[in-house]
Coordinates of C-alpha atoms in Angstrom, one line a residue:
M126 CA -8.3 4.5 -26.7
V127 CA -7.6 6.0 -23.3
V128 CA -9.2 4.9 -19.7
A129 CA -8.9 6.3 -16.6
A130 CA -10.1 5.1 -12.7
V131 CA -10.7 6.7 -9.7
L132 CA -11.4 4.4 -6.6
V133 CA -14.0 6.0 -3.7
L134 CA -15.8 4.8 -0.7
R135 CA -19.4 5.7 -1.2
Q136 CA -22.8 5.0 0.6
T137 CA -24.7 3.8 -2.0
D138 CA -28.1 2.8 0.0
D139 CA -30.4 5.3 1.7
P140 CA -28.8 6.2 5.1
T141 CA -32.2 6.7 6.4
K142 CA -33.8 3.3 5.3
K143 CA -33.7 0.4 7.8
R144 CA -31.3 -2.3 7.6
S145 CA -31.5 -6.0 7.9
S146 CA -29.4 -8.2 9.7
E147 CA -29.7 -10.9 7.1
P148 CA -26.4 -11.3 5.0
V149 CA -26.9 -9.8 1.3
R150 CA -27.5 -12.2 -1.1
L151 CA -27.2 -11.2 -4.9
T152 CA -28.7 -12.6 -8.1
E153 CA -27.1 -13.0 -11.4
Y154 CA -27.9 -10.6 -13.8
A155 CA -26.6 -9.0 -17.4
T156 CA -27.9 -6.7 -19.4
D157 CA -28.2 -7.9 -23.7
F158 CA -24.5 -6.4 -24.0
V159 CA -22.7 -7.8 -21.0
K160 CA -21.1 -11.0 -21.2
L161 CA -21.0 -12.4 -17.1
P162 CA -17.2 -15.4 -17.0
S163 CA -18.8 -18.9 -16.9
R164 CA -19.1 -20.1 -14.0
S165 CA -16.8 -23.0 -12.6
A166 CA -16.8 -26.3 -11.2
R167 CA -16.8 -26.5 -7.7
P168 CA -13.3 -26.2 -6.3
E169 CA -10.6 -29.5 -5.3
P170 CA -10.1 -29.4 -1.2
P171 CA -6.7 -29.0 -0.4
S172 CA -4.6 -32.5 -0.7
S173 CA -3.0 -32.3 2.8
V174 CA -3.6 -30.3 6.3
W175 CA -1.7 -30.6 9.0
S176 CA -1.7 -28.5 12.4
N177 CA 1.5 -27.6 14.6
H178 CA 3.7 -24.6 16.0
G179 CA 0.7 -23.0 16.3
R180 CA -0.6 -22.6 12.9
V181 CA -3.0 -24.5 10.7
Q182 CA -1.1 -25.3 7.2
W183 CA -2.1 -27.0 4.2
T184 CA -1.5 -27.4 0.4
P185 CA -2.3 -24.9 -1.7
V186 CA -5.3 -25.5 -4.3
P187 CA -4.5 -24.0 -7.9
G188 CA -6.6 -21.4 -8.8
V189 CA -8.7 -20.8 -5.7
S190 CA -8.9 -17.3 -4.4
G191 CA -8.6 -18.3 -0.5
Y192 CA -9.7 -20.9 1.9
E193 CA -12.2 -20.9 4.9
V194 CA -11.4 -22.6 8.3
F195 CA -12.1 -21.9 12.0
G196 CA -15.1 -19.8 10.2
R197 CA -12.6 -17.4 9.0
L198 CA -11.7 -16.6 5.6
V199 CA -7.8 -15.8 4.4
A200 CA -5.6 -15.6 1.6
S201 CA -2.9 -17.7 1.9
P202 CA -2.7 -21.5 2.8
E203 CA -2.2 -21.2 6.2
I204 CA -3.8 -19.2 9.7
A205 CA -2.6 -19.2 13.1
G206 CA -4.2 -21.5 15.6
H207 CA -4.5 -25.1 17.3
G208 CA -6.3 -28.4 16.7
R209 CA -7.8 -30.3 13.8
P210 CA -9.8 -27.7 12.2
D211 CA -11.6 -28.3 8.5
V212 CA -10.3 -26.4 5.6
R213 CA -12.1 -25.9 2.5
A214 CA -11.1 -24.0 -0.6
V215 CA -13.2 -21.1 -2.0
D216 CA -13.2 -20.3 -5.4
A217 CA -13.6 -16.7 -7.2
F218 CA -17.1 -17.5 -7.1
G219 CA -17.5 -18.0 -3.7
Q220 CA -17.7 -22.0 -4.0
R221 CA -16.6 -24.0 -1.3
S222 CA -14.7 -27.3 -1.3
L223 CA -15.6 -30.2 0.4
P224 CA -13.5 -30.3 3.5
V225 CA -10.7 -31.6 4.7
R226 CA -9.6 -32.4 8.6
A227 CA -6.3 -31.3 9.8
E228 CA -4.2 -33.6 11.3
E229 CA -1.7 -32.8 14.3
R230 CA 2.0 -33.1 14.3
A231 CA 4.8 -32.3 17.0
D232 CA 6.4 -29.1 17.5
D233 CA 9.5 -28.9 17.7
D234 CA 11.2 -26.6 20.2
S235 CA 15.4 -27.8 19.6
W236 CA 16.0 -24.1 18.3
R237 CA 15.4 -22.7 21.3
R238 CA 18.7 -24.3 23.3
A239 CA 20.6 -22.6 20.1
V240 CA 19.6 -19.3 21.8
M241 CA 18.9 -20.2 25.7
E242 CA 21.7 -18.0 26.8
W243 CA 19.4 -15.1 26.1
L244 CA 16.0 -15.7 24.7
D245 CA 12.7 -13.5 25.0
D246 CA 9.3 -14.8 24.9
F247 CA 8.0 -11.6 26.4
D248 CA 6.8 -12.7 29.2
D249 CA 7.5 -9.1 30.9
S250 CA 5.4 -6.2 29.7
H251 CA 8.4 -4.2 30.9
L252 CA 9.9 -3.8 27.2
A253 CA 12.2 -0.6 27.5
R254 CA 14.4 -2.6 29.8
R255 CA 15.2 -5.2 27.5
Y256 CA 15.0 -2.9 24.2
H257 CA 15.2 0.6 22.6
L258 CA 11.8 0.5 20.5
S259 CA 12.2 3.1 17.4
G260 CA 8.8 4.4 15.9
R261 CA 6.8 7.5 14.4
E262 CA 4.8 8.5 17.3
G263 CA 1.2 7.9 17.0
C264 CA 1.9 5.7 14.2
V265 CA 3.9 2.8 16.3
N266 CA 1.6 1.9 19.2
P267 CA 3.4 -1.0 21.3
S268 CA 1.5 -3.4 23.6
H269 CA 1.9 -6.8 25.4
G270 CA -1.0 -9.3 24.8
S271 CA -0.9 -13.4 25.5
S272 CA 3.2 -13.3 26.0
R273 CA 3.8 -11.3 23.1
L274 CA 5.1 -8.0 21.6
V275 CA 2.0 -6.4 19.6
L276 CA 2.8 -3.2 17.7
D277 CA -0.6 -1.9 16.0
M278 CA 0.8 0.9 12.9
P279 CA -2.5 2.5 12.2
C280 CA -0.5 5.1 9.9
G281 CA -0.2 2.2 7.1
N282 CA 3.4 3.0 6.3
D283 CA 5.3 2.8 8.5
T284 CA 8.7 0.6 10.1
A285 CA 9.7 0.1 13.8
V286 CA 12.8 -1.0 14.8
L287 CA 13.5 -3.0 17.9
R288 CA 16.9 -2.7 19.4
A289 CA 18.0 -5.3 22.1
R290 CA 19.7 -3.7 25.0
T291 CA 22.0 -7.1 25.0
L292 CA 24.5 -7.5 22.2
L293 CA 25.2 -10.8 19.9
Q294 CA 28.3 -12.0 21.0
L295 CA 30.4 -15.0 18.7
N296 CA 32.1 -17.4 20.0
E297 CA 35.0 -19.6 18.6
S298 CA 33.1 -22.6 17.5
D299 CA 31.9 -23.7 14.0
E300 CA 28.9 -21.8 14.5
L301 CA 29.6 -18.3 15.5
G302 CA 26.3 -17.3 16.8
R303 CA 22.6 -17.0 16.4
V304 CA 19.8 -14.6 16.1
A305 CA 16.5 -16.1 16.1
V306 CA 12.9 -14.1 15.4
V307 CA 9.8 -15.4 15.7
T308 CA 7.1 -12.7 14.1
D309 CA 4.3 -12.2 11.7
A310 CA 6.1 -9.4 10.0
A311 CA 7.4 -11.0 6.7
G312 CA 3.5 -11.9 5.8
P313 CA 2.4 -10.4 2.9
R314 CA 3.4 -7.5 1.5
G315 CA 5.1 -7.0 4.9
K316 CA 9.0 -6.7 5.4
L317 CA 11.5 -8.0 8.4
V318 CA 14.5 -6.8 8.6
L319 CA 17.6 -8.1 10.8
D320 CA 20.4 -5.9 11.2
L321 CA 23.6 -6.9 13.1
V322 CA 25.7 -3.9 13.5
P323 CA 28.3 -3.2 15.9
G324 CA 27.9 -0.2 18.3
T325 CA 24.4 0.4 19.4
P326 CA 22.4 2.3 16.8
D327 CA 18.7 3.2 17.1
R328 CA 18.0 2.6 13.5
V329 CA 20.3 2.4 10.4
G330 CA 18.2 3.4 7.5
P331 CA 18.4 2.6 4.0
V332 CA 22.5 2.6 3.9
P333 CA 23.8 0.1 6.5
P334 CA 27.1 0.9 8.1
A335 CA 30.0 -1.1 6.1
D336 CA 30.6 -3.5 8.4
A337 CA 26.8 -4.2 9.4
V338 CA 25.0 -7.9 8.1
R339 CA 21.3 -7.0 6.9
V340 CA 19.2 -9.5 6.2
V341 CA 15.8 -8.9 4.7
V342 CA 12.9 -11.4 4.2
D343 CA 9.7 -10.2 2.2
D344 CA 7.7 -11.7 -0.8
S345 CA 10.6 -12.1 -3.1
V346 CA 12.2 -14.6 -0.7
S347 CA 10.7 -18.0 -0.8
P348 CA 9.1 -20.2 0.4
G349 CA 6.4 -17.9 -0.1
T350 CA 4.0 -19.1 2.6
R351 CA 3.9 -16.8 5.2
G352 CA 0.1 -16.1 5.8
A353 CA -1.2 -12.8 7.3
G354 CA -1.0 -12.7 10.9
V355 CA 0.7 -15.9 11.3
L356 CA 4.0 -16.8 12.9
H357 CA 7.0 -17.9 11.5
R358 CA 10.6 -18.3 13.1
F359 CA 13.4 -16.8 11.5
E360 CA 17.1 -17.5 12.0
V361 CA 20.4 -16.2 11.3
V362 CA 23.1 -18.1 11.6
L363 CA 26.8 -16.9 11.5
T364 CA 28.9 -19.9 10.5
R365 CA 33.0 -19.8 9.9
G366 CA 31.7 -20.6 6.3
G367 CA 29.3 -18.0 5.8
L368 CA 25.4 -17.1 6.4
L369 CA 22.6 -18.7 6.6
V370 CA 19.2 -17.7 6.5
L371 CA 16.2 -20.2 8.4
Q372 CA 12.6 -20.0 7.9
D373 CA 11.6 -22.8 10.9
G374 CA 14.4 -24.5 10.2
V375 CA 14.9 -24.3 6.6
Q376 CA 17.1 -22.7 4.9
I377 CA 15.7 -20.1 2.7
A378 CA 18.8 -18.1 1.5
G379 CA 22.5 -17.5 2.4
S380 CA 25.9 -15.7 1.9
P381 CA 29.4 -16.2 2.0
V382 CA 29.8 -13.4 4.3
V383 CA 32.0 -14.0 7.7
P384 CA 31.8 -11.1 10.0
K385 CA 35.0 -9.2 11.3
W386 CA 33.6 -7.8 14.8
R387 CA 33.2 -10.2 17.6
E388 CA 29.7 -8.4 19.2
A389 CA 27.3 -6.6 17.8
S390 CA 23.6 -4.9 18.4
V391 CA 20.5 -6.7 16.9
L392 CA 17.9 -4.4 15.5
I393 CA 14.7 -5.7 14.4
G394 CA 12.6 -3.8 11.7
V395 CA 9.1 -4.9 10.8
T396 CA 6.9 -3.2 8.5
P397 CA 3.2 -4.4 8.1
P398 CA 1.6 -4.2 4.3
P399 CA 1.6 -0.6 2.9
A400 CA -1.6 1.5 2.4
R401 CA -2.9 -0.5 5.3
P402 CA -3.7 0.0 9.1
G403 CA -1.2 -2.5 10.3
R404 CA -0.5 -5.0 13.3
V405 CA 2.9 -7.0 13.5
E406 CA 3.2 -9.3 16.4
I407 CA 6.7 -10.9 17.8
D408 CA 6.4 -13.5 20.1
A409 CA 10.4 -14.4 20.9
V410 CA 13.8 -13.4 20.4
G411 CA 16.8 -15.4 21.0
I412 CA 20.2 -14.3 20.8
T413 CA 23.4 -15.7 21.7
G414 CA 25.8 -14.0 24.2
R415 CA 25.9 -13.2 27.8
T416 CA 26.3 -9.8 27.6
P417 CA 24.8 -7.6 30.9
I418 CA 21.9 -5.9 30.1
P419 CA 22.3 -2.2 31.3
E420 CA 19.9 -0.8 33.9
V421 CA 18.5 2.5 32.3
S422 CA 15.5 4.1 31.4
E423 CA 14.9 6.5 28.8
T424 CA 12.4 9.7 28.3
S425 CA 12.1 10.7 24.8
I426 CA 12.6 14.5 24.2
V427 CA 11.7 16.4 21.3
A428 CA 13.5 19.4 20.1
G429 CA 12.4 22.8 19.3
T430 CA 12.8 21.8 15.1
L431 CA 13.1 18.6 13.9
R432 CA 15.4 20.5 11.2
V433 CA 19.1 20.0 12.3
L434 CA 20.3 23.6 12.5
E435 CA 23.7 25.3 11.0
S436 CA 26.1 25.9 14.1
D437 CA 24.8 29.2 14.5
E438 CA 21.3 29.5 13.0
E439 CA 18.9 31.0 15.5
A440 CA 16.6 28.4 17.3
P441 CA 13.4 28.6 18.1
G442 CA 12.4 29.1 21.9
I443 CA 10.9 25.7 22.8
G444 CA 12.4 23.9 25.0
V445 CA 12.4 20.3 27.0
A446 CA 11.6 19.9 31.0
R447 CA 14.6 19.2 33.1
A448 CA 12.8 16.7 35.2
P449 CA 14.5 13.4 34.0
L450 CA 17.5 14.9 35.1
H451 CA 17.1 16.2 38.7
R452 CA 18.4 12.7 40.4
A453 CA 20.6 11.9 37.5
E454 CA 24.2 11.4 38.4
S455 CA 24.9 11.0 34.8
A456 CA 22.8 11.3 31.9
R457 CA 23.4 10.3 27.8
L458 CA 21.6 12.2 24.9
Q459 CA 20.9 10.1 21.9
A460 CA 19.4 10.8 18.3
T461 CA 19.0 9.6 15.2
V462 CA 19.2 11.9 12.3
R463 CA 18.5 11.3 8.8
L464 CA 21.3 13.3 7.2
G465 CA 20.7 15.7 4.2
D466 CA 22.9 16.4 0.9
G467 CA 25.7 17.3 3.0
G468 CA 27.2 18.6 6.1
D469 CA 29.5 17.2 8.7
P470 CA 28.3 15.0 11.0
N471 CA 31.5 14.5 12.9
G472 CA 30.5 18.5 13.9
L473 CA 27.0 17.1 15.3
V474 CA 26.2 18.8 18.9
A475 CA 23.3 18.9 20.5
Q476 CA 21.9 22.4 22.8
L477 CA 20.2 22.1 25.8
G478 CA 19.6 25.9 27.2
S479 CA 22.9 27.5 27.1
A480 CA 25.1 24.2 27.1
R481 CA 26.4 22.8 23.7
F482 CA 28.0 19.2 23.4
P483 CA 29.4 17.2 21.0
L484 CA 27.1 13.9 19.6
R485 CA 29.2 11.4 18.2
P486 CA 28.2 8.3 15.8
V487 CA 27.8 5.4 17.8
V488 CA 28.9 2.9 14.7
S489 CA 31.8 3.0 12.8
G490 CA 31.8 2.7 8.8
W491 CA 28.2 4.6 8.6
S492 CA 27.2 6.0 5.1
G493 CA 26.8 9.5 5.0
A494 CA 24.8 9.7 1.7
Q495 CA 21.8 11.5 1.8
D496 CA 18.8 10.0 3.4
S497 CA 21.1 7.7 5.5
E498 CA 20.3 7.3 9.0
L499 CA 22.9 7.7 11.9
T500 CA 22.4 7.5 15.5
V501 CA 24.9 9.9 17.4
A502 CA 25.1 10.1 21.1
G503 CA 26.9 12.6 23.9
D504 CA 27.0 12.6 27.6
V505 CA 24.5 15.6 29.0
P506 CA 27.0 18.3 31.0
A507 CA 27.4 17.7 34.7
E508 CA 26.2 21.7 35.0
L509 CA 22.5 20.0 33.7
L510 CA 22.3 17.6 36.5
G511 CA 21.0 17.3 39.8
P512 CA 18.8 19.5 41.6
A513 CA 20.2 22.6 41.0
G514 CA 19.1 24.6 38.2
P515 CA 15.7 25.6 36.1
D516 CA 13.0 23.2 35.7
A517 CA 13.4 23.7 31.7
L518 CA 16.0 24.1 28.9
T519 CA 15.5 26.4 26.3
P520 CA 16.2 25.7 23.7
F521 CA 16.8 22.3 22.6
V522 CA 18.1 21.6 19.6
L523 CA 20.6 19.8 17.5
R524 CA 23.3 21.7 15.1
M525 CA 25.6 20.3 12.8
P526 CA 27.9 22.5 10.2
G527 CA 26.4 22.7 6.8
A528 CA 23.3 20.7 8.2
S529 CA 21.8 21.2 4.5
Q530 CA 18.3 19.9 5.7
A531 CA 19.2 17.0 7.9
Q532 CA 16.3 16.0 10.0
V533 CA 15.9 15.1 13.6
L534 CA 14.4 11.1 13.7
E535 CA 14.1 10.9 17.4
S536 CA 15.9 11.5 20.4
Y537 CA 15.9 11.0 24.1
L538 CA 17.7 11.4 27.5
E539 CA 19.1 7.8 28.9
V540 CA 19.8 7.9 32.8
P541 CA 20.9 5.0 35.0
G542 CA 18.1 3.1 36.8
L543 CA 15.7 0.2 35.8
S544 CA 12.6 1.6 33.9
S545 CA 9.4 1.6 35.4
V546 CA 7.6 1.9 32.3
K547 CA 5.1 -0.9 31.1
L548 CA 3.4 -1.5 27.8
P549 CA -0.7 -1.5 28.3
N550 CA -2.7 -4.6 27.1
A551 CA -2.9 -5.0 23.4
P552 CA -6.0 -4.2 21.7
D553 CA -8.4 -6.8 20.3
E554 CA -7.5 -9.0 16.9
P555 CA -8.5 -6.6 14.1
A556 CA -12.0 -7.0 12.8
P557 CA -11.9 -8.8 8.8
V558 CA -11.5 -6.6 6.4
L559 CA -12.7 -6.2 2.8
P560 CA -10.7 -7.3 -0.1
V561 CA -9.2 -4.5 -1.9
M562 CA -11.2 -4.0 -5.3
T563 CA -9.6 -2.5 -8.5
A564 CA -11.0 -2.7 -12.2
E565 CA -9.6 -1.8 -15.4
F566 CA -10.3 -2.1 -19.3
A567 CA -7.8 -4.9 -20.5
S568 CA -8.4 -4.2 -23.6
V569 CA -10.6 -2.1 -25.7
T570 CA -12.0 -1.9 -29.7
P571 CA -14.4 -0.1 -31.4
G572 CA -17.2 -2.1 -30.4
E573 CA -15.9 -3.8 -27.3
A574 CA -14.0 -3.6 -24.0
T575 CA -12.7 -6.2 -21.4
L576 CA -13.4 -5.8 -17.7
V577 CA -11.3 -6.8 -15.5
V578 CA -12.3 -7.1 -11.7
T579 CA -9.7 -8.1 -8.8
L580 CA -10.3 -8.9 -5.6
D581 CA -7.2 -8.9 -3.7
A582 CA -7.6 -10.1 0.2
A583 CA -3.8 -11.4 0.3
P584 CA -2.4 -8.6 3.3
A585 CA -6.1 -9.1 5.3
R586 CA -5.4 -11.1 8.7
S587 CA -9.1 -12.0 8.2
V588 CA -11.2 -11.1 5.1
A589 CA -14.7 -10.2 5.4
P590 CA -16.8 -11.9 3.0
V591 CA -18.4 -10.6 0.0
A592 CA -21.6 -11.0 -1.6
G593 CA -20.5 -10.1 -4.8
F594 CA -20.5 -7.0 -7.2
E595 CA -22.5 -4.6 -9.7
V596 CA -21.6 -2.9 -12.7
Y597 CA -23.2 0.5 -13.7
V598 CA -23.1 2.0 -17.2
D599 CA -23.9 5.6 -17.4
S600 CA -25.6 5.1 -14.1
G601 CA -27.6 2.4 -15.4
H602 CA -27.7 -1.1 -13.6
V603 CA -26.1 -3.5 -16.5
A604 CA -24.8 -6.9 -14.5
T605 CA -24.9 -8.3 -11.2
M606 CA -21.9 -11.2 -10.3
P607 CA -22.9 -12.9 -7.2
M608 CA -20.3 -14.7 -5.2
P609 CA -22.1 -15.6 -2.1
G610 CA -19.6 -15.6 1.0
G611 CA -16.7 -14.8 -1.6
I612 CA -13.1 -13.9 -0.9
G613 CA -12.1 -12.3 -4.0
G614 CA -10.6 -13.7 -7.6
R615 CA -10.6 -12.3 -10.8
H616 CA -13.6 -11.7 -13.4
E617 CA -13.5 -10.7 -16.6
L618 CA -16.8 -9.0 -18.5
Q619 CA -17.1 -8.4 -22.0
L620 CA -19.1 -5.4 -22.9
S621 CA -20.6 -4.8 -26.5
L622 CA -20.8 -0.7 -26.2
K623 CA -20.0 1.6 -28.9
G624 CA -19.0 5.1 -28.0
S625 CA -17.7 6.6 -24.7
H626 CA -19.5 5.7 -21.2
N627 CA -18.4 6.0 -17.8
V628 CA -18.3 2.4 -15.7
E629 CA -18.9 1.8 -12.3
V630 CA -18.3 -1.3 -10.1
R631 CA -19.5 -1.5 -6.9
L632 CA -18.2 -4.0 -4.3
R633 CA -21.4 -5.6 -2.1
P634 CA -20.0 -6.2 1.1
E635 CA -22.0 -9.6 2.5
N636 CA -22.6 -7.2 5.8
P637 CA -25.5 -5.1 5.2
E638 CA -23.9 -2.6 7.4
A639 CA -20.4 -2.5 5.7
Q640 CA -19.9 0.3 3.5
T641 CA -19.7 -0.2 -0.4
D642 CA -16.4 0.5 -2.3
S643 CA -16.8 2.2 -6.3
V644 CA -14.6 1.3 -8.7
W645 CA -15.2 4.8 -11.5
L646 CA -13.7 4.0 -15.0
E647 CA -14.6 6.6 -18.0
L648 CA -14.0 4.7 -21.4
S649 CA -13.7 7.3 -24.4
R650 CA -12.8 6.0 -28.0
S651 CA -10.6 8.3 -30.2
S652 CA -10.7 8.0 -33.8
R653 CA -7.0 6.4 -34.3

């Protein structure tokens, strides 16, 4: 038996037909060769619901698809918010439980005292004064809203890395140091990576330097209660006996590692769920240490080619404006390179116009393995500074002996002076999205097939309700599974038919203006 599936977006209705503003409602239907799943009893409500720390949480209800709270649908047992809302469990058929009212619990902000030396609540929109942000241009868009850093990542598969300009400093007590980050980055299928690295790297890629400390929090790290768009506090506590990782004050991981260094840069890497326009919020960052923050301004400059050239390879005639250097008494070029399968990073040089100058790694113990990411920096020659000279420097490239397909990930000039760049205001919260539908044949015999339809809403910050789904065999309507106001779930349908067929499953949103998703399946039976 051979089965293939294709997911498409389609508009199944006549676009010229005037739509109703009423929610779509479906009527259960099955032809004589289709058996629909049996509707279960009304789900049980959560046994406990409480509100604190800017989120509402409740005990998970086994077997349900999601929950309704604040008039919104979510898949995880928590949601961002305050007060005492009612929470209802929602099953795979859209049935609601009885409501349970949340109780308010006191907040505990004692963690702030441990990082009071440097605690950033993002009250200031001058982000570049306190951090360097690395991310693919156009795919990582920072903004400022409600005393919070908002990172919109519309490309669907990107990572943003925030390097604090202040350094983590270890002390001589039993607790050597601590880093705290309040963020929603580690929600369903997202990832939070905290790298503590001596030096000033902008990113360290998949292979961190040998003396770095890396902490990764994702779905594999318990507890799994981290709802999409819900803030949690993550702390890395360095002690004389090892390292502790806390979530909201509760230990979730540990290691006997004790760093040998006394100070390090803190890199905060955030990744939204894959293949979905993402949004990550960071509410606070705390670091132990009183290192002064250098007053520098950054200007991004893009190399004429993002490929690192060989030492004597011809460069494209593409340069950069010299404006950031007109009034600078000193300047530094910093770049991050993804290494290829060879080359000598110790021989990296930058070419700005006719001037060439060395770029050196800003960390020790770095890896030269393929696809490693290495940040390098070098002082811009004095002859390129000041009012004299051309308006542009052509070419601008990076060179390395045996470059072997090394790539420039980012590059920028850093000059003394307080940055005046402000973040724009954050866009509105993303609109609710439909659950992702998949369909497959779980088993196939000569006379029957089990069709499994799954609606997955776990990564969604807020879910758009569905009316149900319809099944078509060879373009003929054979079944309708209603789930009014539903959020998702898993459904098994039995199809008693022989031969080869084309099967289509159409997801019907409750919103009549929403586009319909379809999954097409080809079912063919061999003679084996």
